[in-house]
């Protein structure tokens, strides 16, 4: 079971030229003949950050120099994660023609989704850099921690997309359910509000795995080192999640062409 999926994963990674090219072409085709191209996403994200920052920063009585970078990092990183999961749930379905007609490794379609959203993340991350440049970096010592944190963040996003994509190929109503679930998760995850704001309902944050994932990539950029609990939760998610994703994919990989 694991031999089959590990070979597929190895072949998929080895075909990096294919999935990086396909992912980049999708971004270019989506904004064909547009002068700004993917930067329209950056503009729309910047407008949303500015609007929400002013409204919720005022409602929460926050200092804008602290709240705007916090909000920008949260929205940019959550947007990347949620899109990987949502698009991953439809990756096999949207690539059904290729899967039925060619013998390429199946996990390249998941890697393609991750790569495409990393390209978009790079564009949107310019907003974070701009705000950190305007309001100042809280701590230069914590910035390098962002690199391993981002890798672990994407590792978790990938296994969730793998599971979502496989189950969605079998149950076609699942992509809509996943999309609705991610919207709900957005409101109960400390993205717009700070983690310590919910004093009475602190369990919403304490038992929310997405809260730890956001803290993992946000803390180094706002001058904090992610806690040991944050590393433990996200690391455990990666280990258990990848075992589950590989087990399910290895068991049902051969049935994928029939499901789609």
mmCIF file of N, CA and C in Angstrom, residues 98-188:
data_model
loop_
_atom_site.group_PDB
_atom_site.id
_atom_site.type_symbol
_atom_site.label_atom_id
_atom_site.label_comp_id
_atom_site.label_asym_id
_atom_site.label_seq_id
_atom_site.Cartn_x
_atom_site.Cartn_y
_atom_site.Cartn_z
ATOM 1 N N UNK A 98 -6.639 14.293 -17.973
ATOM 2 C CA UNK A 98 -5.235 13.870 -17.966
ATOM 3 C C UNK A 98 -5.070 12.531 -17.244
ATOM 4 N N UNK A 99 -5.772 12.367 -16.131
ATOM 5 C CA UNK A 99 -5.622 11.147 -15.340
ATOM 6 C C UNK A 99 -6.103 9.925 -16.117
ATOM 7 N N UNK A 100 -7.192 10.086 -16.860
ATOM 8 C CA UNK A 100 -7.739 8.951 -17.615
ATOM 9 C C UNK A 100 -6.916 8.607 -18.854
ATOM 10 N N UNK A 101 -6.210 9.587 -19.397
ATOM 11 C CA UNK A 101 -5.550 9.370 -20.686
ATOM 12 C C UNK A 101 -4.045 9.197 -20.599
ATOM 13 N N UNK A 102 -3.424 9.642 -19.514
ATOM 14 C CA UNK A 102 -1.965 9.537 -19.398
ATOM 15 C C UNK A 102 -1.594 8.788 -18.132
ATOM 16 N N UNK A 103 -0.356 8.350 -18.074
ATOM 17 C CA UNK A 103 0.130 7.561 -16.936
ATOM 18 C C UNK A 103 1.060 8.375 -16.045
ATOM 19 N N UNK A 104 0.851 9.681 -16.000
ATOM 20 C CA UNK A 104 1.684 10.524 -15.140
ATOM 21 C C UNK A 104 1.361 10.259 -13.670
ATOM 22 N N UNK A 105 2.316 10.514 -12.786
ATOM 23 C CA UNK A 105 2.032 10.354 -11.345
ATOM 24 C C UNK A 105 0.859 11.231 -10.926
ATOM 25 N N UNK A 106 0.068 10.741 -10.018
ATOM 26 C CA UNK A 106 -1.167 11.442 -9.651
ATOM 27 C C UNK A 106 -0.927 12.634 -8.723
ATOM 28 N N UNK A 107 0.096 12.544 -7.884
ATOM 29 C CA UNK A 107 0.308 13.606 -6.901
ATOM 30 C C UNK A 107 0.892 14.878 -7.508
ATOM 31 N N UNK A 108 1.242 14.847 -8.795
ATOM 32 C CA UNK A 108 1.713 16.088 -9.420
ATOM 33 C C UNK A 108 0.603 17.135 -9.440
ATOM 34 N N UNK A 109 -0.655 16.692 -9.446
ATOM 35 C CA UNK A 109 -1.765 17.639 -9.478
ATOM 36 C C UNK A 109 -1.918 18.351 -8.138
ATOM 37 N N UNK A 110 -1.533 17.679 -7.054
ATOM 38 C CA UNK A 110 -1.526 18.332 -5.747
ATOM 39 C C UNK A 110 -0.341 19.279 -5.618
ATOM 40 N N UNK A 111 0.811 18.853 -6.099
ATOM 41 C CA UNK A 111 1.980 19.722 -6.065
ATOM 42 C C UNK A 111 1.771 20.949 -6.948
ATOM 43 N N UNK A 112 1.033 20.761 -8.036
ATOM 44 C CA UNK A 112 0.707 21.882 -8.917
ATOM 45 C C UNK A 112 -0.139 22.918 -8.184
ATOM 46 N N UNK A 113 -1.098 22.454 -7.390
ATOM 47 C CA UNK A 113 -1.952 23.361 -6.613
ATOM 48 C C UNK A 113 -1.116 24.141 -5.601
ATOM 49 N N UNK A 114 -0.226 23.442 -4.902
ATOM 50 C CA UNK A 114 0.613 24.098 -3.899
ATOM 51 C C UNK A 114 1.528 25.124 -4.555
ATOM 52 N N UNK A 115 2.143 24.754 -5.673
ATOM 53 C CA UNK A 115 3.051 25.668 -6.356
ATOM 54 C C UNK A 115 2.318 26.914 -6.849
ATOM 55 N N UNK A 116 1.137 26.724 -7.438
ATOM 56 C CA UNK A 116 0.371 27.858 -7.944
ATOM 57 C C UNK A 116 0.038 28.843 -6.820
ATOM 58 N N UNK A 117 -0.322 28.306 -5.681
ATOM 59 C CA UNK A 117 -0.668 29.188 -4.568
ATOM 60 C C UNK A 117 0.564 29.780 -3.895
ATOM 61 N N UNK A 118 1.708 29.132 -4.023
ATOM 62 C CA UNK A 118 2.945 29.740 -3.541
ATOM 63 C C UNK A 118 3.317 30.950 -4.396
ATOM 64 N N UNK A 119 3.069 30.846 -5.703
ATOM 65 C CA UNK A 119 3.313 31.989 -6.588
ATOM 66 C C UNK A 119 2.414 33.160 -6.196
ATOM 67 N N UNK A 120 1.137 32.864 -5.942
ATOM 68 C CA UNK A 120 0.204 33.917 -5.530
ATOM 69 C C UNK A 120 0.589 34.464 -4.157
ATOM 70 N N UNK A 121 1.039 33.570 -3.261
ATOM 71 C CA UNK A 121 1.488 34.009 -1.936
ATOM 72 C C UNK A 121 2.655 34.981 -2.053
ATOM 73 N N UNK A 122 3.573 34.711 -2.976
ATOM 74 C CA UNK A 122 4.720 35.598 -3.167
ATOM 75 C C UNK A 122 4.275 36.998 -3.581
ATOM 76 N N UNK A 123 3.231 37.067 -4.422
ATOM 77 C CA UNK A 123 2.708 38.373 -4.828
ATOM 78 C C UNK A 123 2.046 39.090 -3.646
ATOM 79 N N UNK A 124 1.210 38.365 -2.910
ATOM 80 C CA UNK A 124 0.498 38.985 -1.795
ATOM 81 C C UNK A 124 1.418 39.333 -0.629
ATOM 82 N N UNK A 125 2.538 38.611 -0.523
ATOM 83 C CA UNK A 125 3.451 38.846 0.597
ATOM 84 C C UNK A 125 4.127 40.209 0.492
ATOM 85 N N UNK A 126 4.064 40.803 -0.685
ATOM 86 C CA UNK A 126 4.602 42.156 -0.847
ATOM 87 C C UNK A 126 3.889 43.144 0.083
ATOM 88 N N UNK A 127 2.606 42.878 0.366
ATOM 89 C CA UNK A 127 1.855 43.739 1.284
ATOM 90 C C UNK A 127 2.454 43.654 2.685
ATOM 91 N N UNK A 128 2.782 42.442 3.101
ATOM 92 C CA UNK A 128 3.381 42.247 4.427
ATOM 93 C C UNK A 128 4.723 42.973 4.502
ATOM 94 N N UNK A 129 5.542 42.828 3.464
ATOM 95 C CA UNK A 129 6.850 43.488 3.446
ATOM 96 C C UNK A 129 6.682 45.004 3.495
ATOM 97 N N UNK A 130 5.696 45.515 2.752
ATOM 98 C CA UNK A 130 5.449 46.955 2.740
ATOM 99 C C UNK A 130 5.053 47.467 4.129
ATOM 100 N N UNK A 131 4.145 46.746 4.789
ATOM 101 C CA UNK A 131 3.692 47.183 6.111
ATOM 102 C C UNK A 131 4.802 47.068 7.154
ATOM 103 N N UNK A 132 5.611 46.009 7.061
ATOM 104 C CA UNK A 132 6.738 45.889 7.983
ATOM 105 C C UNK A 132 7.761 46.992 7.735
ATOM 106 N N UNK A 133 7.881 47.405 6.458
ATOM 107 C CA UNK A 133 8.782 48.509 6.154
ATOM 108 C C UNK A 133 8.276 49.836 6.683
ATOM 109 N N UNK A 134 6.960 50.020 6.655
ATOM 110 C CA UNK A 134 6.360 51.276 7.126
ATOM 111 C C UNK A 134 6.367 51.362 8.648
ATOM 112 N N UNK A 135 5.909 50.291 9.299
ATOM 113 C CA UNK A 135 5.751 50.322 10.759
ATOM 114 C C UNK A 135 6.955 49.759 11.504
ATOM 115 N N UNK A 136 7.879 49.147 10.774
ATOM 116 C CA UNK A 136 9.089 48.627 11.409
ATOM 117 C C UNK A 136 8.976 47.161 11.794
ATOM 118 N N UNK A 137 10.105 46.484 11.739
ATOM 119 C CA UNK A 137 10.178 45.071 12.137
ATOM 120 C C UNK A 137 10.326 44.991 13.650
ATOM 121 N N UNK A 138 9.488 44.193 14.277
ATOM 122 C CA UNK A 138 9.512 44.103 15.739
ATOM 123 C C UNK A 138 10.790 43.463 16.255
ATOM 124 N N UNK A 139 11.234 42.410 15.559
ATOM 125 C CA UNK A 139 12.453 41.718 15.987
ATOM 126 C C UNK A 139 13.090 41.039 14.788
ATOM 127 N N UNK A 140 14.310 41.429 14.458
ATOM 128 C CA UNK A 140 15.021 40.799 13.341
ATOM 129 C C UNK A 140 15.454 39.388 13.698
ATOM 130 N N UNK A 141 15.596 39.097 14.983
ATOM 131 C CA UNK A 141 16.066 37.775 15.405
ATOM 132 C C UNK A 141 15.047 36.680 15.130
ATOM 133 N N UNK A 142 13.767 37.028 15.163
ATOM 134 C CA UNK A 142 12.734 36.004 14.956
ATOM 135 C C UNK A 142 12.411 35.776 13.484
ATOM 136 N N UNK A 143 12.818 36.675 12.598
ATOM 137 C CA UNK A 143 12.469 36.553 11.181
ATOM 138 C C UNK A 143 12.951 35.244 10.549
ATOM 139 N N UNK A 144 14.186 34.766 10.815
ATOM 140 C CA UNK A 144 14.622 33.504 10.195
ATOM 141 C C UNK A 144 13.755 32.306 10.570
ATOM 142 N N UNK A 145 13.076 32.387 11.713
ATOM 143 C CA UNK A 145 12.210 31.281 12.142
ATOM 144 C C UNK A 145 11.039 31.112 11.168
ATOM 145 N N UNK A 146 10.718 32.163 10.420
ATOM 146 C CA UNK A 146 9.601 32.106 9.482
ATOM 147 C C UNK A 146 9.822 31.051 8.391
ATOM 148 N N UNK A 147 11.065 30.815 7.999
ATOM 149 C CA UNK A 147 11.348 29.862 6.914
ATOM 150 C C UNK A 147 10.945 28.433 7.286
ATOM 151 N N UNK A 148 11.471 27.854 8.396
ATOM 152 C CA UNK A 148 11.001 26.506 8.757
ATOM 153 C C UNK A 148 9.518 26.471 9.105
ATOM 154 N N UNK A 149 9.010 27.574 9.663
ATOM 155 C CA UNK A 149 7.585 27.628 9.988
ATOM 156 C C UNK A 149 6.749 27.555 8.715
ATOM 157 N N UNK A 150 7.152 28.274 7.676
ATOM 158 C CA UNK A 150 6.425 28.253 6.406
ATOM 159 C C UNK A 150 6.463 26.867 5.776
ATOM 160 N N UNK A 151 7.605 26.201 5.854
ATOM 161 C CA UNK A 151 7.724 24.848 5.292
ATOM 162 C C UNK A 151 6.761 23.899 5.998
ATOM 163 N N UNK A 152 6.735 23.942 7.328
ATOM 164 C CA UNK A 152 5.822 23.089 8.084
ATOM 165 C C UNK A 152 4.374 23.447 7.790
ATOM 166 N N UNK A 153 4.106 24.715 7.615
ATOM 167 C CA UNK A 153 2.765 25.199 7.277
ATOM 168 C C UNK A 153 2.297 24.600 5.952
ATOM 169 N N UNK A 154 3.162 24.622 4.946
ATOM 170 C CA UNK A 154 2.815 24.091 3.628
ATOM 171 C C UNK A 154 2.751 22.571 3.625
ATOM 172 N N UNK A 155 3.572 21.940 4.440
ATOM 173 C CA UNK A 155 3.518 20.480 4.565
ATOM 174 C C UNK A 155 2.153 20.050 5.091
ATOM 175 N N UNK A 156 1.633 20.783 6.070
ATOM 176 C CA UNK A 156 0.302 20.482 6.592
ATOM 177 C C UNK A 156 -0.786 20.777 5.559
ATOM 178 N N UNK A 157 -0.634 21.877 4.841
ATOM 179 C CA UNK A 157 -1.620 22.214 3.820
ATOM 180 C C UNK A 157 -1.668 21.143 2.727
ATOM 181 N N UNK A 158 -0.511 20.590 2.379
ATOM 182 C CA UNK A 158 -0.449 19.598 1.308
ATOM 183 C C UNK A 158 -1.146 18.300 1.680
ATOM 184 N N UNK A 159 -0.925 17.808 2.900
ATOM 185 C CA UNK A 159 -1.575 16.537 3.248
ATOM 186 C C UNK A 159 -3.090 16.701 3.384
ATOM 187 N N UNK A 160 -3.520 17.872 3.865
ATOM 188 C CA UNK A 160 -4.966 18.111 3.945
ATOM 189 C C UNK A 160 -5.565 18.156 2.542
ATOM 190 N N UNK A 161 -4.864 18.800 1.600
ATOM 191 C CA UNK A 161 -5.335 18.844 0.215
ATOM 192 C C UNK A 161 -5.365 17.453 -0.406
ATOM 193 N N UNK A 162 -4.391 16.624 -0.077
ATOM 194 C CA UNK A 162 -4.362 15.253 -0.602
ATOM 195 C C UNK A 162 -5.580 14.462 -0.142
ATOM 196 N N UNK A 163 -5.885 14.549 1.139
ATOM 197 C CA UNK A 163 -7.037 13.826 1.675
ATOM 198 C C UNK A 163 -8.334 14.386 1.090
ATOM 199 N N UNK A 164 -8.434 15.714 1.037
ATOM 200 C CA UNK A 164 -9.639 16.350 0.497
ATOM 201 C C UNK A 164 -9.837 15.996 -0.969
ATOM 202 N N UNK A 165 -8.757 15.995 -1.739
ATOM 203 C CA UNK A 165 -8.857 15.681 -3.159
ATOM 204 C C UNK A 165 -9.281 14.250 -3.413
ATOM 205 N N UNK A 166 -8.738 13.331 -2.626
ATOM 206 C CA UNK A 166 -9.075 11.921 -2.809
ATOM 207 C C UNK A 166 -10.529 11.650 -2.433
ATOM 208 N N UNK A 167 -10.972 12.166 -1.294
ATOM 209 C CA UNK A 167 -12.351 11.953 -0.857
ATOM 210 C C UNK A 167 -13.345 12.666 -1.768
ATOM 211 N N UNK A 168 -12.944 13.835 -2.288
ATOM 212 C CA UNK A 168 -13.834 14.581 -3.180
ATOM 213 C C UNK A 168 -14.008 13.883 -4.519
ATOM 214 N N UNK A 169 -12.980 13.151 -4.946
ATOM 215 C CA UNK A 169 -13.105 12.386 -6.184
ATOM 216 C C UNK A 169 -14.147 11.285 -6.029
ATOM 217 N N UNK A 170 -14.284 10.783 -4.824
ATOM 218 C CA UNK A 170 -15.257 9.720 -4.551
ATOM 219 C C UNK A 170 -16.630 10.297 -4.232
ATOM 220 N N UNK A 171 -16.667 11.386 -3.466
ATOM 221 C CA UNK A 171 -17.933 12.005 -3.065
ATOM 222 C C UNK A 171 -17.968 13.419 -3.626
ATOM 223 N N UNK A 172 -18.715 13.640 -4.688
ATOM 224 C CA UNK A 172 -18.645 14.884 -5.448
ATOM 225 C C UNK A 172 -19.240 16.085 -4.721
ATOM 226 N N UNK A 173 -20.011 15.870 -3.667
ATOM 227 C CA UNK A 173 -20.552 16.997 -2.909
ATOM 228 C C UNK A 173 -19.537 17.584 -1.927
ATOM 229 N N UNK A 174 -18.440 16.867 -1.725
ATOM 230 C CA UNK A 174 -17.484 17.264 -0.695
ATOM 231 C C UNK A 174 -16.797 18.606 -0.969
ATOM 232 N N UNK A 175 -16.422 18.946 -2.213
ATOM 233 C CA UNK A 175 -15.784 20.262 -2.427
ATOM 234 C C UNK A 175 -16.622 21.431 -1.931
ATOM 235 N N UNK A 176 -17.959 21.367 -2.123
ATOM 236 C CA UNK A 176 -18.813 22.445 -1.633
ATOM 237 C C UNK A 176 -18.831 22.477 -0.104
ATOM 238 N N UNK A 177 -18.821 21.297 0.503
ATOM 239 C CA UNK A 177 -18.806 21.220 1.970
ATOM 240 C C UNK A 177 -17.493 21.765 2.505
ATOM 241 N N UNK A 178 -16.390 21.431 1.851
ATOM 242 C CA UNK A 178 -15.078 21.915 2.281
ATOM 243 C C UNK A 178 -15.001 23.431 2.162
ATOM 244 N N UNK A 179 -15.534 23.974 1.057
ATOM 245 C CA UNK A 179 -15.550 25.425 0.892
ATOM 246 C C UNK A 179 -16.317 26.117 1.997
ATOM 247 N N UNK A 180 -17.469 25.565 2.361
ATOM 248 C CA UNK A 180 -18.272 26.146 3.445
ATOM 249 C C UNK A 180 -17.552 26.009 4.787
ATOM 250 N N UNK A 181 -16.915 24.870 4.995
ATOM 251 C CA UNK A 181 -16.186 24.633 6.246
ATOM 252 C C UNK A 181 -15.034 25.621 6.418
ATOM 253 N N UNK A 182 -14.320 25.911 5.324
ATOM 254 C CA UNK A 182 -13.199 26.844 5.407
ATOM 255 C C UNK A 182 -13.682 28.255 5.726
ATOM 256 N N UNK A 183 -14.874 28.612 5.266
ATOM 257 C CA UNK A 183 -15.439 29.918 5.610
ATOM 258 C C UNK A 183 -15.754 30.002 7.095
ATOM 259 N N UNK A 184 -16.310 28.921 7.633
ATOM 260 C CA UNK A 184 -16.603 28.887 9.066
ATOM 261 C C UNK A 184 -15.312 28.930 9.872
ATOM 262 N N UNK A 185 -14.312 28.167 9.420
ATOM 263 C CA UNK A 185 -13.029 28.131 10.124
ATOM 264 C C UNK A 185 -12.372 29.500 10.160
ATOM 265 N N UNK A 186 -12.591 30.298 9.120
ATOM 266 C CA UNK A 186 -12.020 31.648 9.080
ATOM 267 C C UNK A 186 -12.518 32.490 10.254
ATOM 268 N N UNK A 187 -13.792 32.380 10.583
ATOM 269 C CA UNK A 187 -14.374 33.232 11.614
ATOM 270 C C UNK A 187 -14.044 32.761 13.024
ATOM 271 N N UNK A 188 -13.728 31.484 13.203
ATOM 272 C CA UNK A 188 -13.416 30.993 14.547
ATOM 273 C C UNK A 188 -11.911 30.854 14.768
#
